[in-house]
Amino acid sequence: MINFHILTLFPEMVMQGLHTSILGRAAERGDISIEAVNIRDYTTNKHGRVDDYTYGGGAGMLMQAQPVYDAYRAVIDHVSQNENKNKSARVIYLTPQGKTFCQEMAQDLAKEEELIFLCGHYEGIDERVLEEIVTDEVSIGDYVLTGGELPAMVMVDAIARLVPGVLHNDESAQTESFGNGLLEYPQYSRPEIWHDKQVPQVLLSGDHAKVDAWRLEQSLLRTRERRPDLYEKYREKHPETT
Ligand code: ADE
């Protein structure tokens, strides 16, 4: 069970995206919970403003420290109250300047009970509040998006599917096969012939050992061709690989 808390100016965007399909059902069953906290609800500005010009000049607006900090405090106070103890939680700030997200990071974060995601918008967030509350800065890749919402959704999805109960057993088996560091082998369903293309014969043989061997071979071929970096890593761990 993980409680995800997402601090954002666009709560509908996050809730719509994350309450669909597998994660929506997992939340209904109570295997995870996902809450979006609207940072604007915490501003003390009487016009509801959460952003202002940057000191030193330059284009664009910056999210101010006060509403971000108060939204964060509200989550922490609520969590501590429910659990009847002073709980700390990792706070992940989504930014292109962070460490690049990967499966290993998802596995590490999946061990937590509470995760707080902070989504910036405009030109970013006042550095002083980041210094006080953020424990992890994470990027989802070397490109720039308009805000942290999509990256937060990407991370929640990747982490939530590792929580026990979220995926069915047959689906989690597939996790293992990427967990081993290789790309997936190709897969086929009915009919046996489609557009003159025949399903590989070995998959119809019923010989499970042969099927497994073929799949591993395909995974290796694919990984070598498409992701030589992953292939080299795999070879270091499995010296028997040619
Ligand atoms: N915010 C804007 N771009 C981002 C990225 N690539 N990763 C994480 N947060 C972001």
Coordinates of C-alpha atoms and ligand atoms in Angstrom, one line a residue:
M1 CA 0.0 0.0 0.0
I2 CA 1.4 3.4 -1.0
N3 CA -0.4 6.8 -0.4
F4 CA 0.6 9.1 -3.3
H5 CA 0.1 12.9 -2.7
I6 CA 0.5 15.2 -5.7
L7 CA 1.0 18.9 -5.1
T8 CA -0.1 20.7 -8.2
L9 CA -2.0 23.6 -9.7
F10 CA -3.9 21.2 -12.0
P11 CA -5.4 18.6 -9.8
E12 CA -8.1 17.5 -12.4
M13 CA -5.4 16.6 -14.9
V14 CA -3.6 14.3 -12.5
M15 CA -6.8 12.7 -11.1
Q16 CA -8.3 12.0 -14.5
G17 CA -5.1 10.4 -15.8
L18 CA -4.4 8.3 -12.7
H19 CA -7.9 7.1 -11.9
T20 CA -8.3 5.2 -15.2
S21 CA -7.8 1.6 -16.0
I22 CA -5.4 -0.5 -13.8
L23 CA -4.5 2.3 -11.3
G24 CA -8.1 3.4 -11.0
R25 CA -9.2 -0.2 -10.1
A26 CA -6.2 -0.5 -7.7
A27 CA -7.3 2.7 -5.9
E28 CA -10.9 1.4 -5.7
R29 CA -9.6 -1.8 -4.1
G30 CA -7.5 0.2 -1.7
D31 CA -4.1 -1.2 -2.9
I32 CA -3.0 2.4 -3.4
S33 CA -4.4 5.8 -2.8
I34 CA -3.9 8.9 -5.0
E35 CA -4.7 12.4 -3.8
A36 CA -4.1 15.6 -5.7
V37 CA -3.7 18.7 -3.5
N38 CA -4.4 22.0 -5.2
I39 CA -1.6 24.4 -4.3
R40 CA -3.8 27.4 -5.1
D41 CA -6.1 26.4 -2.1
Y42 CA -3.3 27.3 0.2
T43 CA -2.3 30.8 -1.0
T44 CA -2.8 33.7 1.4
N45 CA -3.0 36.1 -1.5
K46 CA -6.5 37.6 -1.6
H47 CA -6.6 37.3 -5.4
G48 CA -5.7 33.7 -5.3
R49 CA -2.3 34.3 -6.9
V50 CA 0.5 31.7 -6.5
D51 CA 3.1 33.2 -8.7
D52 CA 5.1 36.4 -9.1
Y53 CA 8.0 38.0 -11.0
T54 CA 11.5 36.7 -10.5
Y55 CA 14.1 38.9 -8.6
G56 CA 16.8 39.9 -10.9
G57 CA 14.5 40.1 -13.8
G58 CA 14.1 37.8 -16.8
A59 CA 11.1 36.3 -18.6
G60 CA 8.4 34.4 -16.9
M61 CA 6.8 33.9 -13.5
L62 CA 7.9 31.8 -10.5
M63 CA 5.7 29.9 -8.1
Q64 CA 6.0 31.5 -4.6
A65 CA 7.3 29.6 -1.6
Q66 CA 4.3 30.3 0.8
P67 CA 1.5 28.3 -1.0
V68 CA 3.8 25.4 -1.8
Y69 CA 5.0 25.2 1.7
D70 CA 1.6 25.4 3.3
A71 CA 0.2 22.7 0.9
Y72 CA 3.1 20.5 1.8
R73 CA 2.5 21.1 5.6
A74 CA -1.2 20.2 5.2
V75 CA -0.2 16.8 3.7
I76 CA 2.4 16.1 6.4
D77 CA 0.1 17.1 9.2
H78 CA -2.7 15.0 7.8
V79 CA -0.5 12.0 7.4
S80 CA 1.0 12.4 10.9
Q81 CA -2.5 12.7 12.4
N82 CA -3.8 9.6 10.7
E83 CA -0.9 7.5 11.7
N84 CA -0.7 9.1 15.1
K85 CA 3.0 9.7 14.8
N86 CA 5.5 12.1 13.4
K87 CA 6.0 10.7 10.0
S88 CA 8.4 12.0 7.4
A89 CA 7.9 11.4 3.7
R90 CA 10.1 11.7 0.6
V91 CA 9.2 14.7 -1.4
I92 CA 10.0 14.4 -5.1
Y93 CA 10.3 17.5 -7.2
L94 CA 9.9 17.0 -10.9
T95 CA 12.5 19.0 -12.8
P96 CA 14.7 18.5 -15.9
Q97 CA 17.6 19.2 -13.5
G98 CA 17.0 16.1 -11.5
K99 CA 18.4 12.6 -11.6
T100 CA 16.9 10.6 -14.6
F101 CA 14.1 8.3 -13.6
C102 CA 14.6 4.6 -14.2
Q103 CA 13.2 1.2 -13.2
E104 CA 15.6 0.9 -10.3
M105 CA 14.5 4.2 -8.9
A106 CA 10.8 3.0 -9.2
Q107 CA 11.7 -0.1 -7.3
D108 CA 13.4 1.9 -4.5
L109 CA 10.4 4.3 -4.2
A110 CA 7.9 1.5 -4.2
K111 CA 9.2 0.6 -0.7
E112 CA 7.8 3.8 0.8
E113 CA 4.4 4.2 2.5
E114 CA 3.9 7.9 1.6
L115 CA 5.2 9.7 -1.4
I116 CA 4.8 13.4 -2.1
F117 CA 5.2 14.8 -5.6
L118 CA 5.7 18.5 -6.2
C119 CA 4.8 19.7 -9.7
G120 CA 6.2 23.1 -10.8
H121 CA 4.7 25.3 -13.5
Y122 CA 5.7 28.5 -15.2
E123 CA 9.5 29.0 -14.8
G124 CA 9.7 26.9 -11.6
I125 CA 9.5 27.4 -7.9
D126 CA 11.2 29.7 -5.4
E127 CA 14.5 27.9 -4.5
R128 CA 14.1 28.5 -0.7
V129 CA 11.0 26.2 -0.3
L130 CA 12.7 23.6 -2.5
E131 CA 15.7 23.6 -0.1
E132 CA 13.4 23.1 2.9
I133 CA 11.1 20.3 1.7
V134 CA 12.5 18.4 -1.3
T135 CA 14.4 15.2 -0.7
D136 CA 14.6 13.9 -4.4
E137 CA 14.8 15.9 -7.6
V138 CA 13.8 13.7 -10.6
S139 CA 13.7 14.2 -14.4
I140 CA 11.9 11.8 -16.7
G141 CA 14.3 12.6 -19.6
D142 CA 16.3 15.2 -21.4
Y143 CA 13.5 17.4 -22.8
V144 CA 11.5 20.2 -21.3
L145 CA 7.8 20.0 -20.5
T146 CA 5.4 22.8 -19.5
G147 CA 5.0 21.4 -16.0
G148 CA 5.7 18.6 -13.6
E149 CA 2.2 16.9 -13.9
L150 CA 3.0 14.5 -16.7
P151 CA 6.3 13.5 -15.1
A152 CA 4.6 12.9 -11.8
M153 CA 2.0 10.7 -13.5
V154 CA 4.7 8.7 -15.2
M155 CA 6.4 8.1 -11.9
V156 CA 3.2 7.2 -10.0
D157 CA 2.3 4.7 -12.8
A158 CA 5.7 3.1 -12.8
I159 CA 5.8 2.9 -9.0
A160 CA 2.2 1.8 -8.4
R161 CA 2.4 -1.2 -10.7
L162 CA 5.2 -2.6 -8.4
V163 CA 2.9 -2.4 -5.3
P164 CA 1.6 -6.0 -4.4
G165 CA -1.9 -6.5 -5.6
V166 CA -2.0 -3.8 -8.3
L167 CA -1.1 -6.1 -11.1
H168 CA -2.5 -9.6 -11.5
N169 CA 0.1 -12.4 -11.3
D170 CA 0.3 -13.0 -15.0
E171 CA 1.1 -9.3 -15.5
S172 CA 3.7 -9.1 -12.8
A173 CA 5.5 -12.0 -14.5
Q174 CA 6.2 -9.6 -17.3
T175 CA 7.8 -7.2 -14.8
E176 CA 10.4 -9.9 -14.1
S177 CA 11.3 -10.0 -17.7
F178 CA 12.1 -6.3 -17.9
G179 CA 13.4 -6.6 -14.4
N180 CA 16.1 -8.9 -15.8
G181 CA 17.4 -6.0 -17.8
L182 CA 16.3 -7.2 -21.3
L183 CA 13.7 -5.9 -23.7
E184 CA 10.5 -8.0 -24.2
Y185 CA 10.4 -10.7 -26.8
P186 CA 7.7 -10.4 -29.6
Q187 CA 4.3 -11.8 -28.8
Y188 CA 1.4 -13.1 -30.9
S189 CA -2.3 -13.9 -30.5
R190 CA -5.0 -15.3 -32.7
P191 CA -5.3 -15.9 -35.6
E192 CA -2.4 -18.2 -36.5
I193 CA -2.0 -16.5 -40.0
W194 CA -2.7 -12.9 -40.5
H195 CA -1.8 -10.9 -43.7
D196 CA 0.1 -14.1 -44.8
K197 CA 2.2 -13.9 -41.7
Q198 CA 2.6 -17.1 -39.7
V199 CA 3.0 -17.2 -35.9
P200 CA 6.5 -18.6 -35.1
Q201 CA 6.1 -22.4 -35.1
V202 CA 7.8 -22.9 -31.8
L203 CA 5.0 -21.0 -30.0
L204 CA 2.5 -23.6 -31.2
S205 CA 4.6 -26.6 -30.1
G206 CA 3.4 -26.8 -26.5
D207 CA 7.0 -27.4 -25.5
H208 CA 7.4 -24.9 -22.6
A209 CA 11.2 -25.3 -22.3
K210 CA 11.6 -24.6 -26.0
V211 CA 9.3 -21.6 -25.9
D212 CA 11.2 -20.1 -23.0
A213 CA 14.5 -20.7 -24.8
W214 CA 13.2 -19.0 -27.9
R215 CA 11.8 -16.0 -26.0
L216 CA 15.1 -15.5 -24.2
E217 CA 17.0 -15.7 -27.5
Q218 CA 14.6 -13.1 -29.0
S219 CA 15.0 -10.8 -26.0
L220 CA 18.7 -11.0 -26.4
L221 CA 18.6 -10.3 -30.1
R222 CA 16.3 -7.4 -29.6
T223 CA 18.3 -5.9 -26.8
R224 CA 21.6 -6.2 -28.6
E225 CA 20.2 -4.5 -31.7
R226 CA 18.1 -1.8 -30.1
R227 CA 19.7 -1.1 -26.8
P228 CA 23.4 -2.1 -26.9
D229 CA 23.9 -0.2 -23.6
L230 CA 21.5 -2.6 -21.8
Y231 CA 22.9 -5.6 -23.6
E232 CA 26.4 -4.8 -22.4
K233 CA 25.2 -4.5 -18.8
Y234 CA 23.4 -7.8 -19.1
R235 CA 26.5 -9.5 -20.4
E236 CA 28.5 -8.3 -17.5
K237 CA 26.0 -10.0 -15.1
H238 CA 25.7 -13.1 -17.3
P239 CA 29.2 -13.9 -18.7
E240 CA 27.8 -17.1 -20.4
T241 CA 25.9 -14.9 -22.9
T242 CA 27.6 -14.8 -26.3
Ligands
ADE1 N1 9.4 19.5 -15.8 C1 9.6 19.9 -17.1 N2 10.2 19.0 -17.8 C2 10.5 18.0 -17.0 C3 11.1 16.7 -17.2 N3 11.7 16.4 -18.4 N4 11.2 15.9 -16.2 C4 10.7 16.2 -15.0 N5 10.1 17.4 -14.8 C5 9.9 18.2 -15.8

